[in-house]
């Protein structure tokens, strides 16, 4: 007998404890239910079960200018370049995932891209309609803002799923890894097309983004395997990532796109550059995620407009994920309800997209977008923890 | 019906339910209108490298002044003023001679046309300085006012009708009450393409008694860097006032005094959002 309130993340290692079975499971009180949301019983003791976004976004808000002002506007301005490099790192990770899966799991990539496109279409359409009808002052062209919110909404992290727990969780995790490629590509092209600049400039910028990624990829490929020590290799890697972030910042291009192309190069190119990058990035990946989330939380600016935007964002992201899962479930050969349930949490990628668009949009619009996505991400992560396990628990 | 069909049917029902509920809530919420605010699309944020680059203080001042222009642009209308043609002047003088029995006056030299900034104090009415001996003339080569609403030669101002903004309250400037002086301000002047601005330091301001204006204007101490007819804005975009000639020097007429004149000349009361 298993507790009806336990989801796969809160399962004990090695299955139910025999002692528990003998003693029987105590009836759940609201307090114990709340505790199960915050902790998981593991072999080594209590460990937090909440996703990083739920923990570090509020920490960022607390440290930000609207609360303790530890991260003052000046500090946040200085952090902007670090954020750009962190975005390039995320792009590299997405690129490596794409490079590895594209040949062996083309169907999954198509399914993930379809799911992503459906969500982008839902949220973009709903946001444009809502902003037009209600007269929301967005401070940016409505189409560009709607597209930005749609792209943020398309990200999924599948953090409510343990990839090894069941086949559908494994598929969902891979779909969540691959569904970030389309938004990065759409952002690179779409923003250029919506900007009031000649089409030649847009194409030049897109080409410059690709060339920067290829250059970083080529430099890394030539250097990483020739490093004489681990420390030297780490310096080469950090230099390549700083180059990716710096080039993107200089060109005002997407660091996610530059990183994605570099990561793709390292995976496709002969040698083991991708494994070197992945091993070394493993050491800095978590601090960078924390940096992104805390910075995003600190940049959160309470505004009425961002609260209004939650209506299309929350409603149509959920609808988009359900519809996207329904469309792609047949291709991925998985239950649509399971896939939708696992894809609900947006995770750090949604916040990363919002930070990226904040650098491209006018200041007021960028702050509004980021604030809406920060609240929406925290809400969806909590929703995924509290509601999705019930949603998936159905008679089979 | 097997379990796969049941499951598929359940998933389709779930999809339809989620979409229908989302649409219904969105349509319901879309019935509400967001309160109008004057937010317009601005330029993109500075890039991450720009923020790290060493900046001179003058760069910060230039950025602040550029931001003021961008913010106040909806409140400013460019107006052209020029001297009336000699025959019109003569007709006017003839009228005055008939009324006041004044002797013949030698014709004044014609003043060259000037561009002046008008401040929008109502959604469709703007106030502009019209120097003595000049009049509002039709805009040439740019979009100016549609008609003159009222003139006040005593105060050397005119109210002009301008194309209303889409939102009734958007574009009306907010007022800087009791500007203390000794501060850098943005001096807004007129150019063919729209308002232009430059920074200026305003030092001592002394209250002067002038029954034409209520509340009283503030005399600018020392050599003023602003010209008559220009508008002063704080670096946060609030209107400090209009620079007008007074007692042979220049004074800042505060927003409340400008607003009182609009009411006196029949321009109507404020309808929110403005000075």
XYZ file of C-alpha atoms in Angstrom:
671
model
C 0.000 0.000 0.000
C 1.363 3.380 -0.884
C 0.284 6.716 0.313
C -2.018 8.394 -2.178
C -0.237 11.678 -1.591
C 3.210 10.490 -2.538
C 4.404 11.167 -6.034
C 7.420 9.624 -7.645
C 9.834 12.206 -6.298
C 8.799 11.539 -2.735
C 9.099 7.772 -2.947
C 11.598 6.225 -0.610
C 14.691 4.675 -2.091
C 14.238 0.939 -2.542
C 10.453 1.047 -2.320
C 8.153 1.211 0.717
C 9.748 0.552 4.088
C 8.650 -2.892 5.536
C 8.403 -1.282 8.969
C 5.971 1.288 7.623
C 3.867 -1.479 6.197
C 3.753 -3.266 9.530
C 2.905 -0.123 11.465
C 0.466 1.130 8.887
C 0.524 4.590 7.408
C -0.594 7.380 9.635
C -3.529 9.402 8.347
C -2.319 12.552 6.594
C -3.056 15.838 8.268
C -2.861 19.122 6.355
C 0.414 19.862 8.171
C 2.038 16.557 7.221
C 0.831 17.010 3.656
C 2.487 20.418 3.583
C 5.685 18.870 4.959
C 5.708 16.273 2.188
C 5.780 19.125 -0.313
C 8.910 20.555 1.217
C 10.870 17.415 1.996
C 11.535 13.984 0.691
C 12.652 11.123 2.849
C 15.831 9.794 1.313
C 18.357 7.224 2.466
C 20.549 10.009 3.844
C 17.807 11.912 5.632
C 15.628 14.859 4.783
C 16.341 16.646 1.551
C 14.460 19.525 -0.019
C 12.080 18.419 -2.688
C 11.127 21.852 -3.973
C 12.509 22.939 -7.317
C 15.293 25.557 -7.424
C 12.923 28.164 -8.878
C 10.585 27.945 -5.877
C 13.482 28.430 -3.478
C 15.793 30.910 -5.204
C 13.301 33.260 -6.877
C 11.870 34.337 -3.473
C 15.438 34.548 -2.129
C 16.248 36.913 -5.003
C 13.158 39.015 -4.300
C 14.198 39.207 -0.645
C 17.740 40.307 -1.528
C 16.569 42.678 -4.260
C 15.967 46.430 -4.276
C 12.341 46.016 -3.195
C 13.251 44.306 0.093
C 16.740 44.196 1.688
C 18.505 45.975 -1.205
C 21.561 43.728 -0.839
C 21.444 43.344 -4.606
C 21.039 47.022 -5.412
C 20.267 48.269 -8.944
C 23.988 49.063 -9.385
C 24.998 45.515 -8.430
C 22.316 44.081 -10.708
C 23.612 46.243 -13.560
C 27.102 44.859 -12.978
C 25.704 41.309 -12.910
C 24.218 41.693 -16.361
C 27.308 40.367 -18.119
C 27.523 37.404 -15.729
C 23.880 36.687 -16.550
C 24.720 36.832 -20.257
C 27.508 34.273 -19.780
C 25.178 32.084 -17.696
C 22.670 32.232 -20.563
C 25.416 31.155 -22.960
C 26.156 28.190 -20.651
C 22.497 27.164 -20.735
C 22.611 27.491 -24.519
C 25.641 25.179 -24.607
C 23.793 22.586 -22.504
C 20.773 22.757 -24.822
C 23.102 22.474 -27.829
C 24.842 19.406 -26.406
C 21.472 17.772 -25.662
C 20.342 18.536 -29.210
C 23.566 17.243 -30.773
C 23.288 13.941 -28.923
C 19.573 13.356 -29.490
C 19.098 14.671 -33.009
C 20.343 11.519 -34.743
C 19.045 8.885 -32.341
C 15.758 10.512 -31.358
C 14.563 12.529 -34.325
C 10.953 11.637 -33.512
C 11.324 12.951 -29.990
C 12.859 16.160 -31.322
C 9.928 16.615 -33.707
C 7.486 15.898 -30.872
C 9.248 18.365 -28.556
C 9.350 21.041 -31.257
C 5.638 20.581 -32.009
C 4.765 20.785 -28.334
C 6.871 23.917 -28.026
C 5.358 25.578 -31.111
C 1.809 24.903 -29.922
C 2.562 26.498 -26.541
C 4.244 29.503 -28.200
C 1.220 29.963 -30.490
C -1.277 29.692 -27.607
C 0.452 32.145 -25.269
C 1.490 34.593 -28.005
C -2.028 34.707 -29.454
C -3.700 35.052 -26.064
C -1.278 37.778 -24.936
C -1.673 39.828 -28.123
C -5.480 39.557 -27.932
C -5.596 40.363 -24.212
C -3.210 43.326 -24.491
C -5.093 44.781 -27.472
C -8.562 44.417 -25.941
C -7.686 45.633 -22.445
C -5.260 48.342 -23.597
C -2.378 47.046 -21.470
C 0.526 49.525 -21.647
C 3.379 47.138 -22.421
C 6.000 49.693 -23.427
C 6.940 47.639 -26.505
C 5.260 46.530 -29.735
C 2.473 44.147 -28.712
C 3.487 41.457 -31.219
C 7.097 41.435 -29.988
C 6.005 41.331 -26.358
C 3.468 38.563 -27.026
C 6.081 36.520 -28.842
C 8.558 37.002 -25.993
C 6.007 35.825 -23.424
C 5.091 32.880 -25.661
C 8.739 31.862 -25.965
C 9.196 32.052 -22.192
C 6.084 29.913 -21.765
C 7.356 27.196 -24.083
C 10.217 26.168 -21.763
C 9.737 23.030 -19.670
C 11.979 21.407 -17.114
C 10.150 18.183 -16.174
C 11.531 18.686 -12.668
C 8.550 16.893 -11.180
C 9.769 13.734 -12.873
C 12.553 11.402 -11.827
C 13.799 10.312 -15.272
C 14.476 6.779 -14.047
C 11.128 6.294 -12.338
C 8.992 5.276 -15.305
C 9.098 5.298 -19.120
C 6.817 8.309 -19.501
C 9.010 10.328 -17.120
C 12.080 9.469 -19.174
C 10.360 10.546 -22.394
C 9.093 13.731 -20.750
C 12.576 14.606 -19.521
C 14.012 14.205 -23.008
C 11.145 16.193 -24.534
C 11.765 18.933 -21.947
C 15.456 18.938 -22.904
C 14.680 19.235 -26.607
C 11.757 21.646 -26.551
C 14.079 24.589 -25.811
C 15.669 24.480 -29.260
C 12.710 25.901 -31.180
C 12.220 28.915 -28.865
C 15.909 29.817 -29.168
C 15.723 29.635 -32.972
C 12.403 31.509 -33.112
C 13.772 34.177 -30.761
C 16.832 34.669 -32.966
C 14.795 35.094 -36.147
C 11.447 36.360 -34.840
C 12.774 39.289 -32.838
C 14.796 40.454 -35.799
C 11.748 40.345 -38.036
C 9.595 42.261 -35.543
C 12.200 44.967 -34.932
C 11.782 48.156 -36.976
C 15.029 47.583 -38.888
C 15.621 46.617 -42.520
C 15.444 42.908 -43.291
C 19.114 42.986 -44.339
C 20.114 44.019 -40.806
C 18.029 41.183 -39.377
C 19.669 38.646 -41.652
C 23.110 40.075 -40.886
C 22.451 39.757 -37.151
C 21.211 36.178 -37.549
C 24.289 35.339 -39.597
C 26.553 37.031 -37.053
C 24.930 34.957 -34.279
C 25.592 31.737 -36.182
C 29.168 32.753 -37.027
C 29.891 33.694 -33.407
C 28.624 30.304 -32.248
C 30.682 28.535 -34.895
C 33.787 30.550 -33.966
C 33.407 29.736 -30.267
C 32.787 26.096 -31.189
C 35.893 25.976 -33.387
C 38.088 27.648 -30.750
C 36.883 25.274 -28.044
C 37.282 22.231 -30.273
C 40.890 23.196 -31.078
C 41.813 23.982 -27.468
C 40.004 21.667 -25.056
C 41.653 18.392 -25.984
C 45.113 19.965 -26.153
C 45.035 21.264 -22.596
C 47.850 19.892 -20.464
C 45.987 19.922 -17.181
C 42.465 20.081 -15.835
C 43.017 23.639 -14.624
C 44.226 24.755 -18.057
C 41.224 23.098 -19.676
C 38.875 24.862 -17.244
C 40.482 28.180 -18.170
C 40.008 27.416 -21.881
C 36.374 26.481 -21.264
C 35.631 29.580 -19.197
C 37.368 31.684 -21.847
C 35.257 30.130 -24.602
C 32.075 30.747 -22.605
C 33.105 34.324 -21.833
C 33.736 34.796 -25.549
C 30.273 33.412 -26.363
C 28.605 35.710 -23.819
C 30.729 38.721 -24.738
C 30.182 38.293 -28.475
C 26.433 38.011 -27.927
C 26.436 41.095 -25.691
C 28.495 43.068 -28.199
C 26.253 42.086 -31.117
C 23.084 42.395 -28.998
C 22.333 38.842 -30.137
C 20.945 35.983 -28.074
C 23.630 34.366 -25.870
C 21.397 31.286 -25.751
C 21.642 30.982 -29.550
C 25.423 31.515 -29.604
C 25.849 28.900 -26.840
C 23.487 26.476 -28.583
C 25.506 26.593 -31.805
C 28.790 26.207 -29.906
C 27.397 23.237 -27.952
C 26.111 21.675 -31.146
C 29.571 22.079 -32.755
C 31.323 20.410 -29.817
C 28.912 17.460 -29.953
C 28.985 16.930 -33.710
C 32.715 17.562 -34.168
C 35.002 14.525 -33.840
C 36.677 14.082 -30.484
C 35.344 14.366 -26.975
C 34.921 18.130 -26.657
C 31.274 17.725 -25.655
C 32.120 15.335 -22.794
C 34.897 17.642 -21.576
C 32.512 20.604 -21.634
C 29.767 18.685 -19.886
C 32.124 17.432 -17.152
C 33.566 20.873 -16.520
C 30.234 22.669 -16.772
C 28.860 20.265 -14.185
C 31.006 22.097 -11.632
C 29.599 25.535 -12.439
C 26.151 24.633 -13.705
C 24.368 24.769 -10.358
C 25.949 28.036 -9.167
C 24.999 29.597 -12.514
C 21.412 28.399 -12.187
C 21.293 29.903 -8.695
C 22.798 33.131 -10.065
C 20.138 33.320 -12.786
C 17.275 32.644 -10.417
C 18.454 34.980 -7.662
C 19.124 37.739 -10.205
C 15.708 37.244 -11.788
C 14.082 37.381 -8.355
C 15.988 40.540 -7.480
C 14.976 42.146 -10.779
C 11.316 41.392 -10.076
C 9.484 44.711 -10.048
C 5.947 44.631 -8.677
C 3.603 46.120 -11.243
C -0.071 45.924 -12.028
C 0.650 45.216 -15.711
C 2.682 42.109 -14.880
C -0.182 40.833 -12.719
C -2.648 41.362 -15.574
C -0.311 39.459 -17.893
C -0.507 36.440 -15.632
C -4.001 35.773 -17.001
C -2.893 34.858 -20.549
C 0.437 33.452 -19.330
C -0.882 31.033 -16.720
C -4.063 30.006 -18.499
C -2.686 29.587 -21.988
C 0.643 28.103 -20.978
C -1.296 25.333 -19.254
C -3.645 25.010 -22.223
C -0.685 25.111 -24.619
C 1.207 22.415 -22.725
C -1.874 20.170 -22.618
C -2.585 20.752 -26.321
C 1.100 20.408 -27.224
C 1.354 17.149 -25.282
C -1.816 15.916 -26.987
C -0.334 16.691 -30.414
C 3.111 15.239 -29.726
C 2.143 12.265 -27.532
C 1.424 10.070 -30.565
C 4.848 10.821 -32.062
C 6.647 10.287 -28.750
C 4.554 7.183 -27.995
C 3.565 8.269 -24.509
C 0.351 9.152 -22.705
C -0.664 12.762 -23.422
C -1.831 13.322 -19.848
C 1.469 12.058 -18.407
C 3.506 14.147 -20.821
C 1.460 17.283 -20.096
C 1.767 16.682 -16.353
C 5.545 16.399 -16.494
C 5.948 19.421 -18.794
C 4.011 21.823 -16.556
C 6.976 23.187 -14.519
C 8.825 25.782 -16.636
C 12.033 25.639 -14.600
C 15.078 27.810 -15.036
C 14.864 27.997 -18.846
C 11.724 30.168 -18.704
C 13.520 32.590 -16.399
C 16.586 32.456 -18.685
C 14.467 33.356 -21.706
C 12.893 36.240 -19.771
C 16.332 37.550 -18.728
C 17.452 37.316 -22.348
C 14.403 39.210 -23.660
C 14.811 41.784 -20.893
C 18.128 42.684 -22.529
C 16.449 43.082 -25.926
C 13.195 44.859 -25.023
C 12.810 48.470 -23.819
C 13.457 48.734 -20.051
C 9.818 49.010 -18.902
C 8.676 46.169 -21.138
C 11.611 43.980 -20.129
C 10.906 44.454 -16.428
C 7.201 43.728 -16.932
C 7.958 40.562 -18.886
C 10.483 39.316 -16.341
C 8.152 40.026 -13.421
C 5.287 38.136 -15.058
C 7.523 35.170 -15.894
C 9.064 35.081 -12.393
C 5.644 34.905 -10.736
C 4.377 32.485 -13.387
C 7.386 30.179 -12.994
C 7.047 30.019 -9.221
C 3.301 29.433 -9.570
C 3.725 26.640 -12.124
C 6.473 24.926 -10.124
C 4.262 24.962 -7.041
C 1.318 23.799 -9.137
C 3.426 20.929 -10.473
C 4.392 19.865 -6.963
C 0.987 20.164 -5.367
C -1.524 19.408 -8.098
C 0.085 17.374 -10.843
C 0.548 14.203 -8.735
C -3.221 14.207 -8.145
C -3.905 14.925 -11.783
C -1.855 11.903 -12.875
C -3.338 9.614 -10.233
C -6.235 8.115 -12.108
C -7.700 4.651 -12.454
C -5.930 2.761 -15.216
C -14.285 -0.022 -25.396
C -10.717 -0.891 -24.317
C -8.568 0.997 -21.808
C -6.479 2.732 -24.510
C -9.607 4.233 -26.057
C -10.899 5.215 -22.627
C -7.585 6.873 -21.841
C -7.473 8.652 -25.184
C -11.036 9.873 -24.705
C -10.200 11.106 -21.228
C -7.169 12.999 -22.509
C -9.182 14.604 -25.299
C -11.851 15.639 -22.803
C -9.149 17.071 -20.549
C -7.684 19.032 -23.462
C -11.065 20.423 -24.498
C -11.919 21.288 -20.903
C -8.637 23.139 -20.316
C -8.932 25.090 -23.573
C -12.590 25.988 -23.010
C -11.952 27.121 -19.431
C -8.887 29.153 -20.528
C -10.818 30.836 -23.331
C -13.798 31.564 -21.106
C -11.647 33.127 -18.374
C -9.627 35.135 -20.920
C -12.774 36.483 -22.582
C -14.206 37.339 -19.179
C -11.050 39.161 -18.079
C -10.767 40.906 -21.446
C -13.992 42.749 -20.664
C -12.075 44.882 -18.181
C -10.116 47.862 -19.452
C -6.704 48.672 -18.073
C -6.584 52.225 -16.654
C -4.820 54.419 -19.234
C -1.240 55.421 -18.494
C 1.161 57.305 -20.676
C 3.647 54.530 -21.445
C 5.055 54.485 -24.939
C 7.491 52.123 -26.588
C 11.034 53.190 -25.848
C 14.458 52.187 -27.098
C 15.936 48.844 -26.014
C 17.813 48.585 -22.736
C 21.548 49.278 -22.885
C 23.527 46.136 -23.543
C 25.436 44.310 -20.784
C 28.790 45.593 -22.085
C 27.525 49.190 -22.160
C 26.768 48.936 -18.458
C 30.298 47.796 -17.684
C 32.063 50.408 -19.807
C 33.513 53.354 -17.933
C 31.227 56.353 -18.332
C 31.921 60.002 -17.803
C 29.455 61.966 -15.739
C 28.597 63.950 -18.860
C 27.461 60.702 -20.501
C 25.054 60.118 -17.624
C 23.738 63.672 -17.940
C 23.297 63.242 -21.698
C 21.459 59.955 -21.151
C 19.194 61.595 -18.568
C 18.353 64.488 -20.908
C 17.688 62.089 -23.806
C 15.390 60.098 -21.538
C 13.491 63.275 -20.596
C 12.902 64.124 -24.277
C 11.614 60.644 -24.939
C 9.318 60.821 -21.933
C 7.859 64.282 -22.529
C 7.607 64.098 -26.322
C 3.842 63.346 -26.288
C 3.309 66.541 -24.226
C 5.094 68.825 -26.673
C 3.749 70.316 -29.884
C 5.948 72.396 -32.165
C 4.416 75.756 -33.112
C 5.705 78.281 -35.628
C 5.358 81.995 -34.863
C 6.087 84.854 -37.219
C 5.357 88.542 -37.768
C 2.082 89.374 -39.451
C 2.449 90.858 -42.970
C 2.753 94.731 -43.090
C -0.818 95.296 -44.360
C -2.251 93.225 -41.520
C -0.112 95.119 -39.032
C -1.318 98.393 -40.502
C -4.956 97.276 -40.220
C -4.363 96.307 -36.606
C -2.664 99.632 -35.921
C -5.566 101.464 -37.587
C -7.988 99.740 -35.254
C -5.905 100.757 -32.265
C -5.654 104.367 -33.527
C -9.436 104.469 -33.859
C -9.846 103.192 -30.316
C -7.092 105.003 -28.458
C -6.297 107.989 -30.693
C -2.605 107.131 -30.831
C -0.371 108.777 -33.422
C 1.184 107.087 -36.429
C 3.971 104.660 -35.509
C 6.836 103.809 -37.833
C 6.587 100.187 -39.061
C 8.561 97.737 -36.872
C 11.134 95.558 -38.606
C 9.690 92.149 -39.519
C 10.754 89.387 -37.133
C 11.897 86.131 -38.673
C 9.723 83.055 -38.090
C 10.587 81.010 -35.013
C 9.758 77.544 -33.791
C 8.608 77.323 -30.187
C 7.538 74.385 -28.042
C 3.905 74.344 -26.895
C 3.046 72.374 -23.788
C -0.037 70.208 -23.948
C -2.127 71.083 -20.888
C -5.345 69.450 -22.046
C -5.658 66.474 -24.388
C -6.423 68.830 -27.298
C -5.106 72.212 -26.131
C -1.502 73.366 -25.830
C -0.024 76.597 -24.517
C 2.759 78.438 -26.341
C 4.701 81.655 -25.844
C 3.957 84.190 -28.581
C 6.436 87.103 -28.373
C 5.016 90.623 -28.696
C 4.446 91.542 -32.343
C 4.265 87.941 -33.486
C 1.448 85.497 -34.149
C 0.971 81.743 -34.511
C 1.433 80.860 -38.158
C 0.547 77.663 -40.028
C 3.110 74.895 -39.671
C 5.288 74.413 -42.702
C 7.059 71.093 -43.166
C 5.910 69.577 -39.879
C 2.647 68.752 -38.085
C 1.722 71.673 -35.888
C -1.454 72.944 -34.225
C -4.752 72.754 -36.074
C -6.054 76.201 -34.979
C -5.541 79.036 -32.501
C -7.995 78.651 -29.605
C -7.260 81.903 -27.725
C -4.546 84.514 -27.483
C -3.442 86.594 -24.533
C -1.089 89.410 -25.720
C -0.762 90.712 -22.144
C 0.887 87.483 -21.017
C 2.440 86.840 -24.450
C 0.904 83.409 -24.750
C -1.640 81.644 -26.958
C -3.686 78.494 -26.636
C -3.658 76.324 -29.742
C -5.813 73.392 -30.681
C -3.814 70.245 -31.322
C -4.690 66.757 -32.470
C -5.835 64.861 -29.356
C -3.842 61.907 -28.153
C -5.429 58.436 -28.335
C -5.723 58.148 -24.544
C -7.411 61.083 -22.893
C -4.935 61.462 -20.034
C -1.779 60.099 -21.667
C 0.777 62.688 -22.647
C -0.207 65.336 -20.120
C 2.882 66.167 -18.076
C 2.991 65.861 -14.311
C 3.938 69.016 -12.434
C 6.986 69.727 -10.294
C 5.559 71.713 -7.387
C 7.850 74.310 -5.773
C 11.042 73.768 -7.766
C 13.814 74.904 -5.389
C 16.447 75.827 -7.990
C 20.175 75.007 -7.842
C 19.685 71.985 -10.002
C 20.292 70.696 -13.490
C 17.187 70.696 -15.656
C 16.276 69.790 -19.227
C 15.518 72.856 -21.347
C 13.104 71.782 -24.051
C 13.248 73.761 -27.259
C 11.641 73.338 -30.643
C 13.129 71.778 -33.736
C 11.606 70.868 -37.102
C 11.398 67.179 -36.268
C 10.095 67.585 -32.712
C 11.305 68.728 -29.329
C 15.010 69.061 -28.632
C 16.678 69.442 -25.255
C 19.851 70.521 -23.547
C 20.914 70.477 -19.947
C 21.073 73.745 -18.058
C 21.865 74.658 -14.502
C 19.221 76.782 -12.849
C 20.598 78.643 -9.861
C 18.744 81.042 -7.609
C 15.031 81.521 -8.168
C 13.295 84.512 -6.592
C 9.559 84.891 -6.337
C 8.309 87.978 -8.172
C 4.970 89.684 -7.752
C 3.126 89.785 -11.059
C -0.645 90.100 -11.155
C -0.766 88.444 -14.597
C 0.174 85.091 -13.086
C -1.122 83.242 -10.084
C 0.846 81.668 -8.413
C 3.736 84.052 -8.970
C 6.540 83.287 -11.423
C 10.107 82.698 -10.287
C 12.765 85.080 -11.572
C 15.844 83.259 -12.807
C 18.930 84.615 -11.106
C 22.091 85.314 -13.083
C 22.535 84.816 -16.800
C 19.890 82.358 -17.878
C 20.780 79.455 -20.143
C 17.135 79.124 -21.184
C 15.442 81.285 -23.792
C 11.941 82.785 -23.668
C 9.327 80.243 -24.672
C 11.390 77.204 -23.727
C 10.100 74.641 -21.255
C 11.923 73.427 -18.184
C 11.621 69.805 -17.098
C 13.231 68.045 -14.159
C 15.404 65.070 -15.072
C 12.599 62.773 -13.887
C 10.301 64.250 -16.565
C 8.135 66.520 -14.378
C 7.254 69.952 -15.753
C 8.936 72.808 -13.853
C 7.424 75.544 -15.969
C 7.625 77.754 -19.028
C 10.324 80.419 -19.366
C 8.701 83.772 -20.182
C 9.977 87.351 -20.237
C 9.269 89.401 -17.146
C 10.577 92.826 -16.059
C 13.310 92.736 -18.692
C 14.593 89.381 -17.558
C 13.327 85.787 -17.656
C 11.072 83.992 -15.206
C 9.791 80.458 -14.794
C 6.000 80.381 -14.820
C 5.002 77.322 -12.774
C 2.541 74.696 -14.078
C -0.219 75.816 -11.697
C -0.095 79.355 -13.150
C -0.152 78.007 -16.715
C -3.099 75.812 -15.828
C -4.986 78.758 -14.267
C -4.556 80.737 -17.491
C -5.927 77.858 -19.564
C -9.023 77.824 -17.367
C -9.331 81.633 -17.576
C -9.128 81.570 -21.380
C -11.864 78.947 -21.587
C -9.718 75.892 -22.145
C -11.640 73.957 -19.479
C -10.575 72.316 -16.212
C -8.129 69.463 -15.836
C -9.481 66.013 -16.536
C -6.887 63.973 -14.712
C -3.369 62.973 -15.352
C -2.071 66.402 -16.241
C -0.725 69.433 -14.435
